[in-house]
Structure formats: structure tokens, C-alpha cells
Amino acid sequence: MQRRPLVFIERTAIGLDVHARSVRAAALDTSTGELIEAKLPPGSDAVARWVDAIAVQHGPVAAVYEAGPTGFGLARTLTAVGVPVVVAAPSKIIRPAGDRVKTDARDAVLLARLLRMDELVPVRVPTVSEEAARDLVRARDDARVELLAARHRLSKLLLRRGIVYDGSTTWNREHDYWLRRVRRDELADAGAGTLAAFDAGYDAVTSILTRRDRLDATILSMAANSEFTGITNRLGCLRGISTLTGFALAVEIGDWDRFTGRTIASYLGLVPSEHSSGGSRSLGPITKTGNTHARRLLIEAAWHHKADYRPGKVMKDRWAAASAAAAARGDQGNRRLHRRWQILTAHKKKHTIANTAIARELAGWCWSLAVMD
């Protein structure tokens, strides 16, 4: 779970409703009750000047705005000039159920009042290097999604014409040879439109694959020599967590010390939802809140713990890159998670449900390795 913000001790609370082309601001003087509203031009510098003017007239200030697509530049700018800033989690903002009017001005006032009452849940502002690394791993994830879609389009184009690959493994060198042979021999009479569509699909797969491989190389280089190298190597002591996955988890979560082994699963949305009232208690699907990217990586990694556990050369090489304590901890986690898979399978749990349970526990093992000195 996120940490609670510090107790509000400044005189003036400033709420900022930030958009790409405008910023709506509201300053609440808690001593006089005066409310100052303004519409500001976009840009951190313009907002910082207005906040400074409010501080001169109304004493010490603190500011808040919602996390969103405008990023964390404004928070860094205000922090640099000595203004305490809270970047609020939008999903945790309390809004009156009967309030049917929503405007930028009202949102700014609401943020200022909630800041004054310490009723906001902050998100962590990443460092510049963390945000740069996060941009990299998310660009790689975008390439993964685009590659999957491009491959589906190409294979379904052939399927509509009854052309199906009879090999056991697709999208390897043999499959590529088969695609080019199909283009030459079986689509010759399909028409110019089909040939153009096939060429466009094949070119899309090739270009996206090249882009993904280029991003992979950049990630591997950064994982080998950066501030995230230690955590990446320690996370790699667990099955299913390659260098790419470990680096992505390291930069997505950032500061692991803000969690415990119990709370990190809640942050990642891997705990069951609950609806309880009176004497009834009902558990539902996982909440799926928090960091979507990290949750997907853990779900995928959890499947690797189902197979028999026999540490091979790859795993032993990863252990050699980490400390002996981390390697021992990783081995302990691998054995525990595989045993949990066996127990859940023996109880005939659905594989998807069992895998989610393993991913929830895997998050705790990742935390224990990440915070290890």
C-alpha cells in the first residue's frame, strides 16, 4: 500500500487541475478561509510563479495535483523551489456521491480541501533515471503487443485461404522460410490485393521484430551497468524472471522499501476483492489495481514454477551473478513456489486461479530479494 502523506502544516493548500493546454488552480488560505482561483497557462514555470506569488501573500504553501498523462515534471519543478507537493492517486480521491457537476475549477477546489484534511493518497514520484528506464521497458512492452497483433493478422490472412502451417513451432526460422514459400507458390493467383496485404503484414512483423530486438539490446546493456543492476540480478535468482523481466520489475516498482512482503501484492492488485456486510463475507476476483505492467510480468513468471524444479545452467549462471545469500534465497523461493503449485494442483484448482495465487506469493519473494542488502 502507498504511504500516507505527511500531516498538512502549511497555511495555504493549493489544488491544481492540470491539463495539456491549461491549468486550473485554487488556493485555500486555512487561516482566513479565503479562496483564490486562477486559470494558468500550461507549463511548470508559469505554475511555479503563481504558486510563489501565493506564498508571498498567504504564507507557506503546499500543492497537490492528480497523477496523469502530464507526468511528474510539475512536481519536480515545485519541489526544486521548496514547495511540498503531493501527486495524488486519482482512484483514491474521495468525491461526494451526490455531486453531479464536475468542472476543472471544482476539481481544483476539491483537491485543495482534501489536501488540507490529509485525505489524499500520494503516488511516488520517480527519479528522472527511473522514469527514463520505465519509458524504455514500456516501449518494449508496446513492441511486444504490436508484434503479437501483426503476427495474428498475417496468420489469419493465410487461414482465410485455408493455408495452415503444419510445424510444431511458429515464428522461427523454419516458419519464416515457409511464409516466403507460401508467398511465392500458393498466393501467386490470389490477386494483387491479397499479395499487397500479405507483403504489408510480413513487413510489419519484420520491422516490429527488429525494433523489439533493438530495445532488448538496450535493456540488457542498461541492466548490466546501472543503478538497477543489483536488484535485477537478485530478482533473476527466481524462476521465470529473466534479465528483461527483472529489470522491468525493478524500474516499475522503483522504491521497494515502501512495501512489505504482505503489502506488495495489494499494490500490484493480486489480492482478492471483497464485499462484506454484517455477517456475510464474499471474496471475488483479484482487484487488478496498481501497476498493470508489473502484475502481468509476475503472472507470466508464475507459470514457470509449475514444471519440475531442476536448476540448470541458466539458473546457476544467474545465481553466480548475485550474492550467495540471494542465490540461497532464490533457491528457497523456487522450491516453495513449485511445492505450492503441486498442492494447488492436487486440490484440483483451476490453473488460472492457481497461477494467480502463485504470482501473489511470488511478489513477496521478489520483495524479499529486492530489499536484500
GROMACS .gro file of C-alpha atoms in nm:
model
  373
    1MET     CA    1   0.000   0.000   0.000
    2GLN     CA    2   0.106   0.360  -0.053
    3ARG     CA    3   0.231   0.564   0.240
    4ARG     CA    4   0.005   0.823   0.389
    5PRO     CA    5   0.112   1.182   0.317
    6LEU     CA    6   0.274   1.397   0.583
    7VAL     CA    7   0.041   1.594   0.807
    8PHE     CA    8  -0.056   1.924   0.648
    9ILE     CA    9   0.118   2.203   0.842
   10GLU     CA   10   0.134   2.486   0.588
   11ARG     CA   11  -0.103   2.778   0.592
   12THR     CA   12  -0.229   2.759   0.232
   13ALA     CA   13  -0.339   2.450   0.039
   14ILE     CA   14  -0.317   2.471  -0.341
   15GLY     CA   15  -0.509   2.237  -0.571
   16LEU     CA   16  -0.405   2.214  -0.935
   17ASP     CA   17  -0.617   2.055  -1.208
   18VAL     CA   18  -0.351   2.002  -1.473
   19HIS     CA   19  -0.423   1.952  -1.843
   20ALA     CA   20  -0.210   1.964  -2.155
   21ARG     CA   21  -0.321   2.316  -2.256
   22SER     CA   22  -0.437   2.471  -1.930
   23VAL     CA   23  -0.404   2.452  -1.553
   24ARG     CA   24  -0.686   2.542  -1.317
   25ALA     CA   25  -0.560   2.645  -0.973
   26ALA     CA   26  -0.729   2.703  -0.639
   27ALA     CA   27  -0.555   2.826  -0.323
   28LEU     CA   28  -0.727   2.788   0.013
   29ASP     CA   29  -0.598   3.008   0.295
   30THR     CA   30  -0.672   2.798   0.602
   31SER     CA   31  -0.636   3.094   0.840
   32THR     CA   32  -0.880   3.337   0.675
   33GLY     CA   33  -1.084   3.092   0.468
   34GLU     CA   34  -1.013   3.295   0.155
   35LEU     CA   35  -1.028   3.104  -0.173
   36ILE     CA   36  -0.817   3.228  -0.465
   37GLU     CA   37  -0.884   3.077  -0.807
   38ALA     CA   38  -0.695   3.122  -1.132
   39LYS     CA   39  -0.665   2.983  -1.481
   40LEU     CA   40  -0.299   2.942  -1.572
   41PRO     CA   41  -0.120   2.872  -1.899
   42PRO     CA   42   0.039   2.528  -1.935
   43GLY     CA   43   0.396   2.478  -1.827
   44SER     CA   44   0.565   2.418  -1.495
   45ASP     CA   45   0.736   2.758  -1.485
   46ALA     CA   46   0.408   2.951  -1.510
   47VAL     CA   47   0.255   2.744  -1.231
   48ALA     CA   48   0.565   2.786  -1.015
   49ARG     CA   49   0.547   3.165  -1.049
   50TRP     CA   50   0.181   3.171  -0.947
   51VAL     CA   51   0.247   2.941  -0.650
   52ASP     CA   52   0.535   3.165  -0.543
   53ALA     CA   53   0.310   3.471  -0.558
   54ILE     CA   54   0.051   3.296  -0.339
   55ALA     CA   55   0.323   3.203  -0.091
   56VAL     CA   56   0.432   3.567  -0.067
   57GLN     CA   57   0.075   3.687   0.002
   58HIS     CA   58  -0.063   3.400   0.211
   59GLY     CA   59   0.232   3.233   0.380
   60PRO     CA   60   0.374   2.880   0.344
   61VAL     CA   61   0.201   2.667   0.084
   62ALA     CA   62   0.168   2.302  -0.019
   63ALA     CA   63   0.035   2.188  -0.357
   64VAL     CA   64  -0.138   1.884  -0.499
   65TYR     CA   65  -0.239   1.759  -0.841
   66GLU     CA   66  -0.362   1.427  -0.977
   67ALA     CA   67  -0.128   1.177  -1.136
   68GLY     CA   68  -0.195   1.154  -1.506
   69PRO     CA   69  -0.057   1.185  -1.858
   70THR     CA   70   0.110   1.521  -1.786
   71GLY     CA   71   0.372   1.333  -1.585
   72PHE     CA   72   0.584   1.441  -1.291
   73GLY     CA   73   0.765   1.745  -1.432
   74LEU     CA   74   0.547   1.988  -1.238
   75ALA     CA   75   0.613   1.805  -0.910
   76ARG     CA   76   0.987   1.819  -0.970
   77THR     CA   77   0.975   2.190  -1.055
   78LEU     CA   78   0.777   2.283  -0.744
   79THR     CA   79   0.991   2.062  -0.521
   80ALA     CA   80   1.304   2.229  -0.658
   81VAL     CA   81   1.179   2.570  -0.539
   82GLY     CA   82   1.089   2.437  -0.195
   83VAL     CA   83   0.715   2.378  -0.232
   84PRO     CA   84   0.587   2.050  -0.079
   85VAL     CA   85   0.394   1.862  -0.350
   86VAL     CA   86   0.158   1.565  -0.334
   87VAL     CA   87   0.084   1.379  -0.658
   88ALA     CA   88  -0.249   1.219  -0.571
   89ALA     CA   89  -0.370   0.878  -0.685
   90PRO     CA   90  -0.686   0.953  -0.890
   91SER     CA   91  -0.855   0.626  -0.797
   92LYS     CA   92  -0.827   0.709  -0.425
   93ILE     CA   93  -0.975   1.059  -0.435
   94ILE     CA   94  -1.293   1.089  -0.229
   95ARG     CA   95  -1.575   1.252  -0.425
   96PRO     CA   96  -1.924   1.329  -0.289
   97ALA     CA   97  -2.173   1.075  -0.423
   98GLY     CA   98  -2.437   1.342  -0.481
   99ASP     CA   99  -2.210   1.583  -0.667
  100ARG     CA  100  -2.329   1.580  -1.030
  101VAL     CA  101  -2.132   1.879  -1.153
  102LYS     CA  102  -1.770   1.827  -1.246
  103THR     CA  103  -1.556   2.111  -1.378
  104ASP     CA  104  -1.185   2.188  -1.371
  105ALA     CA  105  -1.242   2.470  -1.124
  106ARG     CA  106  -1.439   2.249  -0.885
  107ASP     CA  107  -1.178   1.973  -0.913
  108ALA     CA  108  -0.903   2.218  -0.815
  109VAL     CA  109  -1.100   2.335  -0.510
  110LEU     CA  110  -1.173   1.974  -0.410
  111LEU     CA  111  -0.805   1.886  -0.428
  112ALA     CA  112  -0.711   2.185  -0.213
  113ARG     CA  113  -0.967   2.092   0.053
  114LEU     CA  114  -0.865   1.725   0.057
  115LEU     CA  115  -0.502   1.826   0.092
  116ARG     CA  116  -0.594   2.044   0.388
  117MET     CA  117  -0.770   1.748   0.553
  118ASP     CA  118  -0.490   1.498   0.478
  119GLU     CA  119  -0.735   1.283   0.282
  120LEU     CA  120  -0.518   1.214  -0.023
  121VAL     CA  121  -0.315   0.905  -0.108
  122PRO     CA  122   0.007   1.004  -0.285
  123VAL     CA  123   0.185   0.820  -0.561
  124ARG     CA  124   0.560   0.805  -0.555
  125VAL     CA  125   0.736   1.047  -0.786
  126PRO     CA  126   1.007   0.850  -0.969
  127THR     CA  127   1.352   0.988  -1.023
  128VAL     CA  128   1.448   1.107  -1.370
  129SER     CA  129   1.659   0.796  -1.428
  130GLU     CA  130   1.378   0.568  -1.310
  131GLU     CA  131   1.131   0.737  -1.543
  132ALA     CA  132   1.372   0.707  -1.836
  133ALA     CA  133   1.420   0.335  -1.769
  134ARG     CA  134   1.044   0.293  -1.729
  135ASP     CA  135   0.987   0.457  -2.067
  136LEU     CA  136   1.228   0.206  -2.216
  137VAL     CA  137   1.062  -0.106  -2.074
  138ARG     CA  138   0.715   0.021  -2.166
  139ALA     CA  139   0.830   0.090  -2.521
  140ARG     CA  140   0.946  -0.270  -2.530
  141ASP     CA  141   0.608  -0.385  -2.398
  142ASP     CA  142   0.434  -0.182  -2.669
  143ALA     CA  143   0.650  -0.357  -2.929
  144ARG     CA  144   0.551  -0.694  -2.781
  145VAL     CA  145   0.181  -0.612  -2.811
  146GLU     CA  146   0.219  -0.477  -3.163
  147LEU     CA  147   0.421  -0.781  -3.273
  148LEU     CA  148   0.156  -1.019  -3.141
  149ALA     CA  149  -0.117  -0.829  -3.328
  150ALA     CA  150   0.084  -0.817  -3.652
  151ARG     CA  151   0.155  -1.190  -3.639
  152HIS     CA  152  -0.213  -1.265  -3.579
  153ARG     CA  153  -0.315  -1.053  -3.877
  154LEU     CA  154  -0.070  -1.231  -4.105
  155SER     CA  155  -0.159  -1.583  -3.990
  156LYS     CA  156  -0.533  -1.516  -4.015
  157LEU     CA  157  -0.489  -1.380  -4.366
  158LEU     CA  158  -0.349  -1.719  -4.465
  159LEU     CA  159  -0.607  -1.910  -4.259
  160ARG     CA  160  -0.891  -1.747  -4.453
  161ARG     CA  161  -0.742  -1.911  -4.762
  162GLY     CA  162  -0.701  -2.250  -4.598
  163ILE     CA  163  -0.325  -2.221  -4.560
  164VAL     CA  164  -0.207  -2.356  -4.224
  165TYR     CA  165   0.147  -2.417  -4.106
  166ASP     CA  166   0.196  -2.784  -4.013
  167GLY     CA  167   0.503  -2.737  -3.794
  168SER     CA  168   0.504  -2.754  -3.415
  169THR     CA  169   0.669  -2.415  -3.354
  170THR     CA  170   0.582  -2.092  -3.531
  171TRP     CA  171   0.766  -1.766  -3.588
  172ASN     CA  172   1.110  -1.920  -3.603
  173ARG     CA  173   1.349  -1.956  -3.898
  174GLU     CA  174   1.168  -2.256  -4.046
  175HIS     CA  175   0.835  -2.077  -4.021
  176ASP     CA  176   0.983  -1.774  -4.194
  177TYR     CA  177   1.104  -1.993  -4.481
  178TRP     CA  178   0.752  -2.138  -4.504
  179LEU     CA  179   0.593  -1.793  -4.518
  180ARG     CA  180   0.815  -1.685  -4.805
  181ARG     CA  181   0.747  -2.011  -4.991
  182VAL     CA  182   0.373  -1.962  -4.945
  183ARG     CA  183   0.405  -1.610  -5.080
  184ARG     CA  184   0.589  -1.739  -5.386
  185ASP     CA  185   0.397  -2.059  -5.464
  186GLU     CA  186   0.048  -2.053  -5.307
  187LEU     CA  187  -0.053  -1.689  -5.327
  188ALA     CA  188   0.055  -1.631  -5.684
  189ASP     CA  189  -0.305  -1.649  -5.809
  190ALA     CA  190  -0.470  -1.489  -5.505
  191GLY     CA  191  -0.490  -1.144  -5.660
  192ALA     CA  192  -0.298  -0.823  -5.629
  193GLY     CA  193  -0.490  -0.712  -5.321
  194THR     CA  194  -0.409  -1.026  -5.124
  195LEU     CA  195  -0.043  -1.010  -5.225
  196ALA     CA  196  -0.022  -0.646  -5.115
  197ALA     CA  197  -0.190  -0.730  -4.783
  198PHE     CA  198   0.049  -1.021  -4.723
  199ASP     CA  199   0.353  -0.807  -4.803
  200ALA     CA  200   0.230  -0.533  -4.569
  201GLY     CA  201   0.172  -0.783  -4.290
  202TYR     CA  202   0.506  -0.956  -4.339
  203ASP     CA  203   0.691  -0.624  -4.347
  204ALA     CA  204   0.512  -0.513  -4.029
  205VAL     CA  205   0.619  -0.830  -3.846
  206THR     CA  206   0.978  -0.789  -3.963
  207SER     CA  207   1.005  -0.421  -3.870
  208ILE     CA  208   0.844  -0.464  -3.527
  209LEU     CA  209   1.065  -0.763  -3.453
  210THR     CA  210   1.372  -0.557  -3.541
  211ARG     CA  211   1.253  -0.275  -3.316
  212ARG     CA  212   1.185  -0.514  -3.028
  213ASP     CA  213   1.530  -0.672  -3.059
  214ARG     CA  214   1.690  -0.328  -3.059
  215LEU     CA  215   1.504  -0.238  -2.740
  216ASP     CA  216   1.603  -0.571  -2.584
  217ALA     CA  217   1.968  -0.495  -2.651
  218THR     CA  218   1.935  -0.153  -2.487
  219ILE     CA  219   1.763  -0.302  -2.182
  220LEU     CA  220   2.027  -0.574  -2.144
  221SER     CA  221   2.301  -0.313  -2.165
  222MET     CA  222   2.134  -0.093  -1.902
  223ALA     CA  223   2.059  -0.392  -1.679
  224ALA     CA  224   2.428  -0.484  -1.679
  225ASN     CA  225   2.555  -0.141  -1.575
  226SER     CA  226   2.311   0.091  -1.399
  227GLU     CA  227   2.160   0.164  -1.061
  228PHE     CA  228   1.915  -0.124  -1.125
  229THR     CA  229   2.180  -0.391  -1.182
  230GLY     CA  230   2.187  -0.521  -0.825
  231ILE     CA  231   1.810  -0.563  -0.794
  232THR     CA  232   1.786  -0.712  -1.143
  233ASN     CA  233   2.048  -0.975  -1.061
  234ARG     CA  234   1.883  -1.065  -0.732
  235LEU     CA  235   1.537  -1.097  -0.887
  236GLY     CA  236   1.688  -1.323  -1.153
  237CYS     CA  237   1.751  -1.584  -0.881
  238LEU     CA  238   1.383  -1.679  -0.913
  239ARG     CA  239   1.247  -1.897  -1.192
  240GLY     CA  240   1.058  -1.715  -1.466
  241ILE     CA  241   1.237  -1.385  -1.408
  242SER     CA  242   1.484  -1.324  -1.687
  243THR     CA  243   1.705  -1.018  -1.713
  244LEU     CA  244   1.436  -0.838  -1.913
  245THR     CA  245   1.166  -0.924  -1.660
  246GLY     CA  246   1.381  -0.845  -1.357
  247PHE     CA  247   1.485  -0.509  -1.498
  248ALA     CA  248   1.124  -0.423  -1.581
  249LEU     CA  249   1.009  -0.511  -1.228
  250ALA     CA  250   1.294  -0.309  -1.078
  251VAL     CA  251   1.207   0.010  -1.267
  252GLU     CA  252   0.828  -0.028  -1.248
  253ILE     CA  253   0.822  -0.061  -0.869
  254GLY     CA  254   1.119   0.164  -0.801
  255ASP     CA  255   1.140   0.203  -0.424
  256TRP     CA  256   1.075  -0.145  -0.284
  257ASP     CA  257   1.129  -0.029   0.075
  258ARG     CA  258   0.788   0.138   0.083
  259PHE     CA  259   0.628  -0.210   0.089
  260THR     CA  260   0.640  -0.523   0.299
  261GLY     CA  261   0.611  -0.883   0.192
  262ARG     CA  262   0.237  -0.864   0.263
  263THR     CA  263   0.152  -0.526   0.114
  264ILE     CA  264   0.330  -0.553  -0.221
  265ALA     CA  265   0.070  -0.799  -0.353
  266SER     CA  266  -0.203  -0.550  -0.265
  267TYR     CA  267  -0.018  -0.273  -0.452
  268LEU     CA  268   0.004  -0.496  -0.759
  269GLY     CA  269  -0.366  -0.585  -0.750
  270LEU     CA  270  -0.304  -0.954  -0.683
  271VAL     CA  271  -0.525  -0.983  -0.374
  272PRO     CA  272  -0.894  -1.089  -0.390
  273SER     CA  273  -1.161  -0.822  -0.395
  274GLU     CA  274  -1.403  -0.835  -0.106
  275HIS     CA  275  -1.760  -0.733  -0.033
  276SER     CA  276  -1.859  -0.790   0.327
  277SER     CA  277  -2.160  -0.663   0.515
  278GLY     CA  278  -2.291  -0.769   0.851
  279GLY     CA  279  -2.227  -1.138   0.897
  280SER     CA  280  -2.162  -1.211   0.529
  281ARG     CA  281  -1.819  -1.210   0.367
  282SER     CA  282  -1.775  -1.253  -0.006
  283LEU     CA  283  -1.444  -1.271  -0.190
  284GLY     CA  284  -1.425  -1.201  -0.561
  285PRO     CA  285  -1.162  -1.182  -0.836
  286ILE     CA  286  -0.833  -1.006  -0.777
  287THR     CA  287  -0.857  -0.629  -0.755
  288LYS     CA  288  -0.626  -0.558  -1.055
  289THR     CA  289  -0.533  -0.221  -0.907
  290GLY     CA  290  -0.188  -0.068  -0.902
  291ASN     CA  291   0.086  -0.130  -1.157
  292THR     CA  292  -0.059  -0.324  -1.452
  293HIS     CA  293   0.280  -0.386  -1.616
  294ALA     CA  294   0.439  -0.538  -1.308
  295ARG     CA  295   0.132  -0.753  -1.240
  296ARG     CA  296   0.141  -0.900  -1.591
  297LEU     CA  297   0.511  -0.983  -1.557
  298LEU     CA  298   0.451  -1.170  -1.231
  299ILE     CA  299   0.153  -1.360  -1.373
  300GLU     CA  300   0.367  -1.476  -1.665
  301ALA     CA  301   0.662  -1.563  -1.440
  302ALA     CA  302   0.442  -1.771  -1.209
  303TRP     CA  303   0.371  -2.026  -1.484
  304HIS     CA  304   0.739  -2.125  -1.486
  305HIS     CA  305   0.710  -2.264  -1.133
  306LYS     CA  306   0.467  -2.535  -1.238
  307ALA     CA  307   0.726  -2.755  -1.408
  308ASP     CA  308   0.961  -2.978  -1.209
  309TYR     CA  309   1.235  -2.782  -1.040
  310ARG     CA  310   1.580  -2.884  -1.164
  311PRO     CA  311   1.824  -2.591  -1.160
  312GLY     CA  312   2.009  -2.583  -1.490
  313LYS     CA  313   2.296  -2.384  -1.634
  314VAL     CA  314   2.089  -2.070  -1.695
  315MET     CA  315   1.967  -2.058  -1.336
  316LYS     CA  316   2.310  -2.132  -1.194
  317ASP     CA  317   2.459  -1.853  -1.406
  318ARG     CA  318   2.201  -1.612  -1.264
  319TRP     CA  319   2.287  -1.726  -0.912
  320ALA     CA  320   2.654  -1.662  -0.984
  321ALA     CA  321   2.573  -1.302  -1.082
  322ALA     CA  322   2.412  -1.238  -0.742
  323SER     CA  323   2.537  -1.281  -0.386
  324ALA     CA  324   2.540  -1.620  -0.217
  325ALA     CA  325   2.261  -1.508   0.017
  326ALA     CA  326   2.043  -1.402  -0.277
  327ALA     CA  327   2.110  -1.731  -0.459
  328ALA     CA  328   2.012  -1.930  -0.150
  329ARG     CA  329   1.701  -1.718  -0.105
  330GLY     CA  330   1.609  -1.765  -0.471
  331ASP     CA  331   1.653  -2.142  -0.447
  332GLN     CA  332   1.433  -2.148  -0.137
  333GLY     CA  333   1.165  -1.947  -0.316
  334ASN     CA  334   1.177  -2.169  -0.624
  335ARG     CA  335   1.127  -2.482  -0.415
  336ARG     CA  336   0.847  -2.326  -0.214
  337LEU     CA  337   0.658  -2.199  -0.519
  338HIS     CA  338   0.687  -2.531  -0.702
  339ARG     CA  339   0.558  -2.710  -0.394
  340ARG     CA  340   0.266  -2.468  -0.378
  341TRP     CA  341   0.186  -2.547  -0.742
  342GLN     CA  342   0.179  -2.918  -0.659
  343ILE     CA  343  -0.054  -2.862  -0.363
  344LEU     CA  344  -0.295  -2.646  -0.563
  345THR     CA  345  -0.293  -2.897  -0.848
  346ALA     CA  346  -0.366  -3.182  -0.606
  347HIS     CA  347  -0.666  -2.985  -0.480
  348LYS     CA  348  -0.782  -2.958  -0.843
  349LYS     CA  349  -0.773  -2.581  -0.850
  350LYS     CA  350  -0.823  -2.419  -1.189
  351HIS     CA  351  -0.484  -2.350  -1.340
  352THR     CA  352  -0.554  -1.981  -1.388
  353ILE     CA  353  -0.661  -1.940  -1.025
  354ALA     CA  354  -0.365  -2.141  -0.901
  355ASN     CA  355  -0.124  -1.938  -1.112
  356THR     CA  356  -0.263  -1.613  -0.971
  357ALA     CA  357  -0.208  -1.745  -0.620
  358ILE     CA  358   0.149  -1.835  -0.711
  359ALA     CA  359   0.202  -1.488  -0.860
  360ARG     CA  360   0.075  -1.331  -0.538
  361GLU     CA  361   0.331  -1.526  -0.336
  362LEU     CA  362   0.600  -1.465  -0.598
  363ALA     CA  363   0.556  -1.092  -0.544
  364GLY     CA  364   0.655  -1.140  -0.181
  365TRP     CA  365   0.964  -1.339  -0.276
  366CYS     CA  366   1.062  -1.068  -0.523
  367TRP     CA  367   1.028  -0.809  -0.249
  368SER     CA  368   1.247  -1.010  -0.012
  369LEU     CA  369   1.523  -1.025  -0.275
  370ALA     CA  370   1.486  -0.662  -0.382
  371VAL     CA  371   1.533  -0.523  -0.030
  372MET     CA  372   1.823  -0.757   0.047
  373ASP     CA  373   2.147  -0.565   0.100
   0.00000   0.00000   0.00000
